[in-house]
Coordinates of C-alpha atoms and ligand atoms in Angstrom, one line a residue:
M1 CA 49.0 90.8 90.7
D2 CA 51.2 87.8 89.9
K3 CA 51.1 87.9 86.1
T4 CA 52.8 84.5 85.7
Q5 CA 50.2 82.8 87.9
L6 CA 47.4 84.7 86.1
L7 CA 48.7 83.4 82.7
K8 CA 48.9 79.9 84.1
D9 CA 45.4 80.0 85.5
L10 CA 44.1 81.4 82.1
A11 CA 45.8 78.7 80.2
D12 CA 44.3 76.0 82.5
I13 CA 40.8 77.2 81.6
V14 CA 41.1 77.5 77.8
A15 CA 43.7 74.8 77.0
P16 CA 44.4 73.7 74.4
M17 CA 43.6 77.1 73.0
P18 CA 46.3 79.7 73.5
V19 CA 46.6 82.6 75.8
L20 CA 48.4 85.5 74.3
S21 CA 50.4 88.0 76.3
A22 CA 53.6 89.0 74.5
P23 CA 53.8 92.8 73.9
E24 CA 54.0 92.4 70.2
E25 CA 50.9 90.1 70.2
M26 CA 49.0 92.7 72.3
L27 CA 49.4 95.3 69.5
V28 CA 46.6 93.6 67.6
Y29 CA 44.3 94.0 70.6
E30 CA 45.3 97.5 71.7
C31 CA 42.5 99.1 69.7
D32 CA 39.5 98.3 67.5
G33 CA 38.5 100.0 64.2
H34 CA 38.6 103.3 66.1
T35 CA 42.4 103.6 66.0
L36 CA 42.7 107.0 67.8
D37 CA 42.5 105.4 71.3
K38 CA 44.8 102.5 72.3
A39 CA 45.2 100.4 75.4
P40 CA 47.1 97.1 75.5
P41 CA 45.5 94.3 77.5
V42 CA 47.4 92.1 80.0
A43 CA 46.4 89.0 78.0
V44 CA 44.0 87.6 75.5
A45 CA 42.2 84.3 76.2
F46 CA 40.2 82.3 73.5
P47 CA 37.3 80.4 75.1
T48 CA 35.5 77.8 73.1
T49 CA 32.6 77.0 75.5
T50 CA 30.2 78.8 77.8
E51 CA 31.7 77.0 80.8
Q52 CA 35.1 78.5 79.9
V53 CA 33.6 82.0 79.7
V54 CA 32.1 81.5 83.1
A55 CA 35.5 80.3 84.5
L56 CA 37.3 83.2 82.9
V57 CA 34.9 85.8 84.3
K58 CA 35.2 84.2 87.8
L59 CA 38.9 84.2 87.5
A60 CA 39.0 87.9 86.5
N61 CA 36.9 88.6 89.6
R62 CA 39.3 86.7 91.8
Y63 CA 42.2 88.7 90.4
D64 CA 40.2 92.0 90.6
L65 CA 40.9 92.3 86.9
P66 CA 38.8 94.3 84.4
F67 CA 37.7 92.3 81.4
V68 CA 36.1 92.9 78.1
A69 CA 34.6 90.6 75.4
R70 CA 35.9 91.0 71.9
G71 CA 34.4 89.8 68.6
A72 CA 36.2 90.8 65.4
G73 CA 37.4 94.1 66.7
T74 CA 35.7 96.0 63.9
G75 CA 33.9 98.3 66.3
L76 CA 34.3 102.0 65.6
S77 CA 33.9 103.6 69.1
G78 CA 36.7 101.9 71.1
G79 CA 34.2 99.5 72.8
A80 CA 36.5 96.5 72.8
L81 CA 39.5 98.2 74.4
A82 CA 40.7 96.6 77.6
L83 CA 41.3 99.7 79.8
D84 CA 43.6 99.6 82.8
G85 CA 45.5 96.5 81.5
G86 CA 42.4 94.3 81.6
L87 CA 41.8 90.9 80.1
V88 CA 40.4 90.4 76.6
I89 CA 38.0 87.5 76.3
E90 CA 38.1 86.9 72.6
M91 CA 34.9 85.3 71.4
N92 CA 35.7 84.5 67.8
R93 CA 36.4 80.8 68.5
M94 CA 32.8 80.3 69.6
N95 CA 31.7 80.4 66.0
K96 CA 29.2 77.6 65.5
I97 CA 25.6 77.8 64.2
L98 CA 24.0 75.5 66.7
E99 CA 20.4 75.2 65.4
I100 CA 18.4 76.3 62.4
D101 CA 14.6 76.2 62.6
Y102 CA 13.1 77.2 59.3
V103 CA 9.5 76.6 60.4
N104 CA 9.8 79.1 63.2
Q105 CA 12.2 81.3 61.3
Q106 CA 15.0 81.4 63.8
A107 CA 18.5 80.1 64.5
V108 CA 20.6 79.7 67.6
V109 CA 24.2 80.8 67.1
Q110 CA 27.4 81.3 69.1
P111 CA 28.5 84.9 69.5
G112 CA 31.6 84.5 67.3
V113 CA 29.6 83.6 64.2
V114 CA 30.3 86.2 61.5
N115 CA 27.2 88.1 60.5
L116 CA 27.3 87.1 56.8
H117 CA 27.8 83.4 57.6
I118 CA 24.2 83.2 58.9
S119 CA 22.7 84.4 55.6
T120 CA 25.1 82.1 53.7
A121 CA 24.1 79.1 55.8
V122 CA 20.3 79.6 55.2
G123 CA 20.4 81.2 51.8
D124 CA 19.7 78.1 49.7
A125 CA 16.6 77.5 51.8
G126 CA 15.3 81.0 50.9
F127 CA 16.1 82.8 54.1
Y128 CA 18.6 85.4 55.4
Y129 CA 19.5 87.4 58.5
A130 CA 18.4 91.0 57.9
P131 CA 20.7 93.4 59.8
D132 CA 23.6 93.9 57.4
P133 CA 26.4 96.1 58.7
S134 CA 28.8 97.0 55.9
S135 CA 31.4 95.1 57.9
Q136 CA 29.2 92.0 57.7
A137 CA 31.8 89.8 56.1
S138 CA 33.9 90.1 59.3
C139 CA 32.0 91.4 62.3
T140 CA 30.4 88.9 64.7
I141 CA 26.9 88.5 66.0
G142 CA 28.1 89.1 69.5
G143 CA 29.6 92.4 68.5
N144 CA 26.3 93.3 66.7
V145 CA 24.3 92.5 69.8
A146 CA 26.5 94.6 72.0
E147 CA 26.4 97.6 69.6
N148 CA 22.8 97.1 68.3
S149 CA 24.3 97.3 64.9
G150 CA 22.5 98.6 61.8
G151 CA 23.2 98.5 58.1
P152 CA 21.9 99.7 54.8
H153 CA 18.8 97.4 55.0
T154 CA 17.8 98.3 58.5
L155 CA 15.8 101.3 57.1
K156 CA 13.0 98.9 56.3
Y157 CA 13.7 95.9 58.6
G158 CA 15.0 97.5 61.8
V159 CA 18.3 97.2 63.6
T160 CA 19.8 94.2 65.5
T161 CA 17.4 94.6 68.5
N162 CA 14.5 93.8 66.2
H163 CA 16.0 90.5 65.2
I164 CA 17.2 89.0 68.5
L165 CA 14.8 86.7 70.4
A166 CA 16.9 85.3 73.2
L167 CA 20.3 85.4 74.8
E168 CA 22.4 83.2 77.0
V169 CA 24.6 85.6 79.0
V170 CA 27.5 85.2 81.5
L171 CA 26.9 88.1 83.9
P172 CA 29.9 90.0 85.2
T173 CA 29.7 88.0 88.4
G174 CA 30.1 84.7 86.5
D175 CA 26.4 83.7 86.9
L176 CA 24.7 82.3 83.8
V177 CA 21.3 83.7 82.8
H178 CA 18.9 83.3 80.0
L179 CA 17.1 86.3 78.6
G180 CA 14.1 86.3 76.3
A181 CA 12.8 83.1 74.7
A182 CA 12.2 81.4 71.3
T183 CA 8.6 82.7 71.4
L184 CA 7.8 86.1 70.1
D185 CA 6.9 87.6 73.4
T186 CA 7.9 86.7 77.0
P187 CA 6.5 87.9 80.3
G188 CA 8.5 90.1 82.6
Y189 CA 11.0 92.9 81.8
D190 CA 12.4 93.0 78.3
L191 CA 15.9 92.2 79.4
T192 CA 16.9 91.0 75.9
G193 CA 16.1 94.5 74.7
L194 CA 18.1 96.0 77.6
F195 CA 21.1 93.8 76.9
V196 CA 21.2 94.6 73.1
G197 CA 23.1 97.8 72.7
S198 CA 24.6 97.7 76.2
E199 CA 28.1 97.7 74.6
G200 CA 29.5 94.8 76.5
T201 CA 28.9 96.4 79.9
F202 CA 26.2 94.0 81.1
G203 CA 28.1 90.7 80.6
I204 CA 29.1 88.4 77.8
A205 CA 26.6 86.8 75.4
T206 CA 27.5 83.2 74.8
K207 CA 24.4 82.0 72.8
I208 CA 22.1 84.1 70.6
T209 CA 18.7 83.3 69.1
V210 CA 18.2 85.3 65.9
R211 CA 15.2 85.8 63.7
L212 CA 15.5 84.6 60.1
M213 CA 13.7 86.4 57.3
R214 CA 12.4 85.0 54.1
K215 CA 14.1 86.4 51.0
P216 CA 11.9 88.8 49.2
E217 CA 10.2 87.7 46.0
A218 CA 11.7 90.6 44.0
V219 CA 14.4 93.2 44.4
K220 CA 15.1 96.3 42.4
T221 CA 18.2 98.4 42.9
I222 CA 18.3 101.9 41.5
L223 CA 21.3 104.3 41.2
G224 CA 20.3 108.0 41.1
T225 CA 23.0 110.5 40.1
F226 CA 22.9 114.1 41.3
A227 CA 24.9 117.2 40.7
T228 CA 25.0 118.1 44.4
V229 CA 24.6 116.5 47.8
N230 CA 21.9 119.0 48.4
D231 CA 19.8 117.7 45.5
A232 CA 20.3 114.1 46.6
S233 CA 19.3 115.0 50.2
N234 CA 16.1 116.7 49.0
A235 CA 15.3 113.6 46.9
V236 CA 15.8 111.4 50.1
S237 CA 13.2 113.6 52.0
G238 CA 10.9 113.5 49.0
I239 CA 11.0 109.7 48.7
I240 CA 10.2 109.2 52.4
A241 CA 7.6 111.9 52.4
A242 CA 5.8 110.1 49.5
G243 CA 5.3 107.2 51.9
I244 CA 7.7 104.9 50.2
I245 CA 10.1 103.0 52.5
P246 CA 12.8 101.5 50.4
A247 CA 14.7 98.5 51.8
A248 CA 17.8 100.7 51.6
L249 CA 18.5 104.4 50.8
E250 CA 22.2 105.2 50.8
M251 CA 24.2 108.2 49.8
M252 CA 27.8 108.7 48.7
D253 CA 29.4 112.1 47.9
N254 CA 31.9 112.9 45.2
L255 CA 35.0 112.2 47.3
T256 CA 33.7 108.8 48.2
I257 CA 32.6 108.0 44.6
Q258 CA 36.2 108.7 43.5
A259 CA 37.6 106.3 46.0
V260 CA 35.0 103.6 45.5
E261 CA 35.3 103.7 41.8
A262 CA 39.1 103.3 41.9
A263 CA 38.8 100.4 44.4
T264 CA 35.9 98.5 43.0
G265 CA 34.9 99.7 39.5
A266 CA 31.3 99.7 40.6
G267 CA 30.3 101.9 37.6
L268 CA 29.7 105.1 39.6
P269 CA 29.6 108.4 37.7
L270 CA 32.9 110.1 38.6
D271 CA 31.6 113.6 37.9
A272 CA 28.5 113.3 40.1
G273 CA 28.2 115.5 43.2
A274 CA 26.4 112.6 44.9
V275 CA 24.7 109.3 44.2
L276 CA 21.9 107.5 45.9
I277 CA 21.6 103.7 46.0
I278 CA 17.9 103.0 46.4
E279 CA 16.7 99.4 46.8
L280 CA 13.1 98.2 46.7
D281 CA 12.2 94.7 47.8
G282 CA 9.0 92.7 48.4
I283 CA 6.4 91.3 46.2
A284 CA 7.0 91.9 42.5
N285 CA 3.5 93.2 41.9
G286 CA 3.5 97.0 42.2
M287 CA 7.3 97.3 42.4
E288 CA 7.6 98.8 38.9
A289 CA 5.1 101.5 39.9
D290 CA 7.1 102.4 43.0
A291 CA 10.3 102.5 41.0
S292 CA 8.8 104.9 38.6
R293 CA 7.5 107.1 41.4
I294 CA 11.0 107.2 42.9
A295 CA 12.4 108.1 39.5
D296 CA 9.9 111.0 39.2
I297 CA 10.8 112.2 42.7
C298 CA 14.5 112.1 41.9
N299 CA 13.9 113.9 38.7
A300 CA 11.9 116.6 40.5
H301 CA 15.0 117.2 42.6
G302 CA 17.5 117.7 39.8
C303 CA 18.5 114.1 39.2
L304 CA 20.9 113.8 36.3
G305 CA 20.0 110.2 35.6
V306 CA 18.5 107.0 37.0
R307 CA 19.9 103.6 36.3
V308 CA 18.2 100.3 37.4
A309 CA 20.6 97.4 38.0
K310 CA 19.8 95.0 35.1
D311 CA 20.8 91.8 36.9
E312 CA 22.0 90.3 40.1
A313 CA 25.7 90.9 39.0
E314 CA 25.2 94.6 38.5
R315 CA 23.3 94.9 41.8
A316 CA 26.0 93.0 43.7
L317 CA 28.6 95.3 42.2
L318 CA 26.8 98.4 43.3
W319 CA 26.6 97.0 46.9
K320 CA 30.2 95.9 46.8
G321 CA 31.0 99.6 46.1
R322 CA 28.9 100.8 48.9
K323 CA 30.0 98.2 51.5
E324 CA 33.6 98.6 50.7
A325 CA 33.5 102.4 50.8
F326 CA 35.2 102.8 54.1
G327 CA 38.1 100.7 53.0
A328 CA 38.3 102.5 49.7
I329 CA 38.7 105.8 51.5
G330 CA 42.1 104.4 52.6
R331 CA 43.3 105.1 49.0
L332 CA 42.9 108.8 49.7
T333 CA 44.5 109.2 53.1
P334 CA 46.8 107.5 55.6
N335 CA 44.1 107.7 58.3
Y336 CA 40.4 108.7 58.6
Y337 CA 38.2 109.2 61.5
T338 CA 34.7 107.8 61.1
H339 CA 31.7 109.5 62.7
D340 CA 28.2 108.2 63.2
G341 CA 25.9 111.0 64.2
V342 CA 22.2 111.0 63.5
I343 CA 20.0 113.9 62.5
P344 CA 16.3 114.0 61.6
R345 CA 16.4 113.1 57.9
T346 CA 14.5 116.3 56.9
R347 CA 17.5 118.2 58.1
L348 CA 20.0 116.4 55.8
P349 CA 20.6 119.4 53.4
E350 CA 21.3 121.7 56.3
A351 CA 23.6 119.1 58.0
L352 CA 25.6 118.5 54.9
E353 CA 26.0 122.2 54.3
R354 CA 27.3 122.5 57.9
L355 CA 29.7 119.6 57.3
L356 CA 31.1 121.5 54.4
G357 CA 31.6 124.5 56.7
I358 CA 33.4 122.3 59.2
S359 CA 35.7 120.9 56.5
R360 CA 36.6 124.5 55.4
K361 CA 37.0 125.7 59.0
H362 CA 39.5 123.0 59.9
N363 CA 41.1 122.7 56.4
L364 CA 40.4 119.0 56.3
R365 CA 38.7 116.8 53.6
I366 CA 35.5 115.1 54.8
A367 CA 34.0 112.2 52.8
N368 CA 30.4 111.3 53.2
V369 CA 29.0 107.8 52.8
F370 CA 25.9 107.1 54.8
H371 CA 22.5 105.6 55.5
A372 CA 20.6 108.6 54.2
G373 CA 17.1 107.1 54.7
D374 CA 17.8 106.9 58.5
G375 CA 19.5 110.3 58.7
N376 CA 22.5 108.3 60.0
L377 CA 25.6 110.3 58.8
H378 CA 29.1 108.8 58.4
P379 CA 31.4 111.8 57.8
L380 CA 34.9 110.4 57.4
V381 CA 37.5 113.0 58.3
L382 CA 40.7 112.4 56.3
Y383 CA 44.0 113.0 58.2
N384 CA 47.5 111.9 58.7
E385 CA 48.2 110.8 62.3
K386 CA 51.9 111.7 61.9
D387 CA 51.0 115.4 61.5
A388 CA 50.3 116.6 65.1
D389 CA 48.5 119.7 64.0
E390 CA 46.3 117.9 61.6
L391 CA 45.4 115.3 64.3
Q392 CA 44.3 118.1 66.6
R393 CA 42.2 119.7 63.8
T394 CA 40.7 116.3 63.2
L395 CA 39.6 115.9 66.8
A396 CA 38.2 119.5 66.8
A397 CA 36.3 118.8 63.5
G398 CA 34.9 115.6 65.1
E399 CA 33.6 117.5 68.0
D400 CA 32.0 120.1 65.7
I401 CA 30.4 117.3 63.7
L402 CA 28.8 115.7 66.8
R403 CA 27.7 119.1 68.2
T404 CA 26.1 119.8 64.8
C405 CA 24.1 116.6 65.0
V406 CA 22.9 117.3 68.5
D407 CA 22.1 121.0 67.6
L408 CA 20.0 119.7 64.7
G409 CA 17.9 117.6 67.0
G410 CA 19.9 114.4 66.5
V411 CA 22.0 112.0 68.6
L412 CA 25.6 111.0 69.0
S413 CA 25.5 107.5 67.4
G414 CA 23.2 105.7 65.0
E415 CA 24.9 102.3 65.1
H416 CA 28.6 102.4 66.1
G417 CA 27.9 102.9 69.8
I418 CA 29.3 105.4 72.3
G419 CA 32.2 103.3 73.6
L420 CA 35.2 105.1 74.9
E421 CA 35.1 107.5 72.0
K422 CA 32.0 109.5 72.8
K423 CA 31.2 108.8 76.4
N424 CA 32.2 112.3 77.5
C425 CA 29.7 113.8 75.1
M426 CA 26.7 112.0 76.7
P427 CA 25.9 115.0 78.9
W428 CA 25.2 116.9 75.8
L429 CA 22.1 114.7 75.3
F430 CA 21.2 113.5 78.8
T431 CA 20.6 115.2 82.1
E432 CA 22.3 114.1 85.3
D433 CA 19.2 112.3 86.3
D434 CA 19.1 110.4 83.0
L435 CA 22.7 109.4 83.3
D436 CA 22.1 108.4 86.9
V437 CA 19.4 105.9 85.9
M438 CA 21.8 104.4 83.4
H439 CA 24.5 104.1 86.1
R440 CA 22.0 102.4 88.4
I441 CA 21.0 99.9 85.7
R442 CA 24.6 99.1 84.9
H443 CA 25.2 98.6 88.7
V444 CA 22.5 95.9 88.7
F445 CA 24.3 93.9 86.0
N446 CA 27.8 94.9 86.7
P447 CA 28.1 95.8 90.4
D448 CA 31.9 96.0 90.5
N449 CA 32.2 97.6 87.1
R450 CA 34.8 95.1 86.1
C451 CA 33.1 94.2 82.9
N452 CA 34.2 96.7 80.2
P453 CA 34.7 99.7 82.5
G454 CA 35.2 103.2 81.2
K455 CA 32.7 102.9 78.3
L456 CA 29.4 104.3 77.3
I457 CA 28.6 106.6 80.2
P458 CA 31.0 109.0 81.9
L459 CA 31.8 108.5 85.6
P460 CA 29.0 109.6 87.8
S461 CA 29.1 113.0 89.4
R462 CA 26.8 111.3 91.9
C463 CA 25.3 107.9 92.1
R464 CA 22.5 106.5 94.1
C465 CA 23.1 102.8 93.5
G466 CA 23.8 102.2 97.2
A467 CA 20.4 103.5 98.1
V468 CA 18.8 101.0 95.8
T469 CA 20.7 97.9 96.5
G470 CA 21.7 98.3 100.1
E471 CA 25.2 97.8 99.0
P472 CA 28.1 100.2 99.5
D473 CA 26.9 103.8 99.7
A474 CA 27.2 106.2 96.9
I475 CA 30.7 107.4 97.8
D476 CA 32.1 103.9 98.1
L477 CA 30.6 103.0 94.7
Q478 CA 32.1 106.0 93.1
E479 CA 35.5 105.1 94.4
A480 CA 35.1 101.6 93.2
V481 CA 34.1 102.8 89.7
A482 CA 37.0 105.3 89.6
A483 CA 39.4 102.6 90.7
A484 CA 38.2 100.2 88.0
T485 CA 38.3 102.8 85.3
K486 CA 41.7 104.5 85.8
D487 CA 41.9 105.9 82.3
T488 CA 45.3 104.6 81.3
H489 CA 44.7 104.4 77.6
V490 CA 46.7 106.4 75.2
R491 CA 45.2 108.8 72.6
S492 CA 47.6 108.7 69.6
Ligands
LIG501 C1 34.5 98.9 57.4 C2 33.5 99.0 58.5 C3 32.1 99.1 58.2 C4 31.2 99.1 59.3 N1 29.8 99.3 58.9 C5 28.9 99.2 59.9 C6 27.5 99.3 59.6 O1 27.1 99.5 58.4 N2 26.7 99.3 60.6 C7 27.1 99.2 61.9 O2 26.2 99.1 62.8 N3 28.4 99.1 62.2 C8 29.3 99.1 61.3 N4 30.6 99.0 61.6 C9 31.1 98.9 63.0 C10 31.2 97.4 63.5 O3 31.5 96.5 62.5 C11 30.0 97.0 64.4 O4 30.0 97.8 65.5 C12 30.1 95.5 64.8 O5 28.9 95.1 65.4 C13 31.2 95.1 65.7 O6 31.3 93.7 65.8 P1 32.7 93.0 66.2 O7 32.5 91.6 66.2 O8 33.8 93.5 65.4 O9 32.8 93.6 67.7 P2 34.0 94.2 68.5 O10 34.5 95.4 67.8 O11 35.0 93.1 68.8 O12 33.3 94.6 69.8 C14 32.3 95.6 69.8 C15 31.7 95.7 71.2 O13 31.0 94.5 71.4 C16 31.3 93.9 72.6 N5 31.2 92.4 72.4 C17 31.7 91.7 71.5 N6 31.3 90.4 71.6 C18 30.5 90.4 72.7 C19 29.8 89.4 73.3 N7 29.8 88.1 72.9 N8 29.0 89.7 74.4 C20 29.0 91.0 74.9 N9 29.7 92.0 74.3 C21 30.4 91.7 73.2 C22 32.7 94.4 72.9 O14 33.0 94.3 74.3 C23 32.7 95.8 72.4 O15 32.1 96.6 73.3 C24 31.6 99.0 60.6 C25 33.0 98.8 60.9 C26 33.9 98.8 59.8 C27 35.3 98.6 60.2

């Protein structure tokens, strides 16, 4: 490949926006929020229009160059890494809210719009965008769509897929397609649903129609303090079993509480074994009764105290503590490895007990801050990447954590995606036939596997795509896939 010519061709497409390619500039793009795996791209291009994205994708095809879309790079599974020296198509300059339709409760946005900016834009009119990843002040809607992101409030309102109505997508071939519609239902296959959560392997979203929700009439935020994570876990099960679905039901353990309190002064009890943040929202009538039932359930499970946020400032501070918890953990350790396994929530006490065992076995501290209502764990393994032995123990602990989730009837990821990080664990959950179907669907969208190769599903041990499409037979396809995914990334 003639790199000088490539850079010139890229610059011609995105001018006057820059094309980055200097080695020191590539350091920023060699990984996402999952810093264990790194792979520098050949270049980073910043399109500002759909036409430019189409041109970039067609150019990558001409150069036989793998490419990957990138939003804010906050992903936690290595999804935005450009493997094999590929091209990064950085979407954060396509960051306009194009239309807001309050009557039909929807907005059309470009993919680089930051999640929180939608709620900010429509807040004064009494609306918001519901999925609220803790990274919402920086992550983009394009990244949310790719990862099918969740957040504290998705317990009651559903994850990203429940809030996306339509998409404009540049396919890996450079064709432009429109999936879904502004109406609530569309005939034909649910391709919008298929695209959401495809982790950037089906193409690049260039326009996204999101649902807007009306702000609830009333909100009540409760902090429950517990002596042990076990008591807090049992309270979570008790609340859900009582038929109450709070808007959010989040847990933080003592290690997390220490870090969050030092970072934010959120008013958390430093001697608690765990706290629950429980938020109710909806119509004001009856909310007091639900809050009092929740307090009773917490008390029945050994709760040491229940505090209701007295005003919006106190509520905001509690959420600041929760949403900045990952960052706060940085006070305790040079590095941490974030996991995202899911277990049936009734097995929370058992899961947390087993996490304690994993922490002891590998002699590593594990902090827990997670979406307890969904059974979506976020064990953060604290380590120092400069200590080779500790790094190895961290990876081994990570594997034990994921195995535990699967053993308990759960899955590998609740919201951060599989990416590069967990693709080799997929056979723990899926049979060869299951994975084969996924490969065949990917082949329909991404026939040359140039769009974000090496992510989500392991290379096929066999593939029947040729039989379906009449294109190259299975062996040829496997070779093509292998060639496009030469795993040249570095694990630190
Ligand atoms: C502190 C912190 C807290 C977090 N909390 C949460 C949380 O509560 N819930 C949660 O779900 N996640 C959370 N995350 C993970 C992360 O923020 C989400 O996965 C988010 O959706 C990633 O968005 P991004 O813009 O940073 O995407 P990136 O990291 O840039 O990319 C993620 C994936 O999206 C693809 N992609 C990006 N843009 C497009 C596009 N336009 N078209 C097609 N594919 C695209 C990329 O190729 C990549 O595969 C957290 C991360 C951090 C660092």
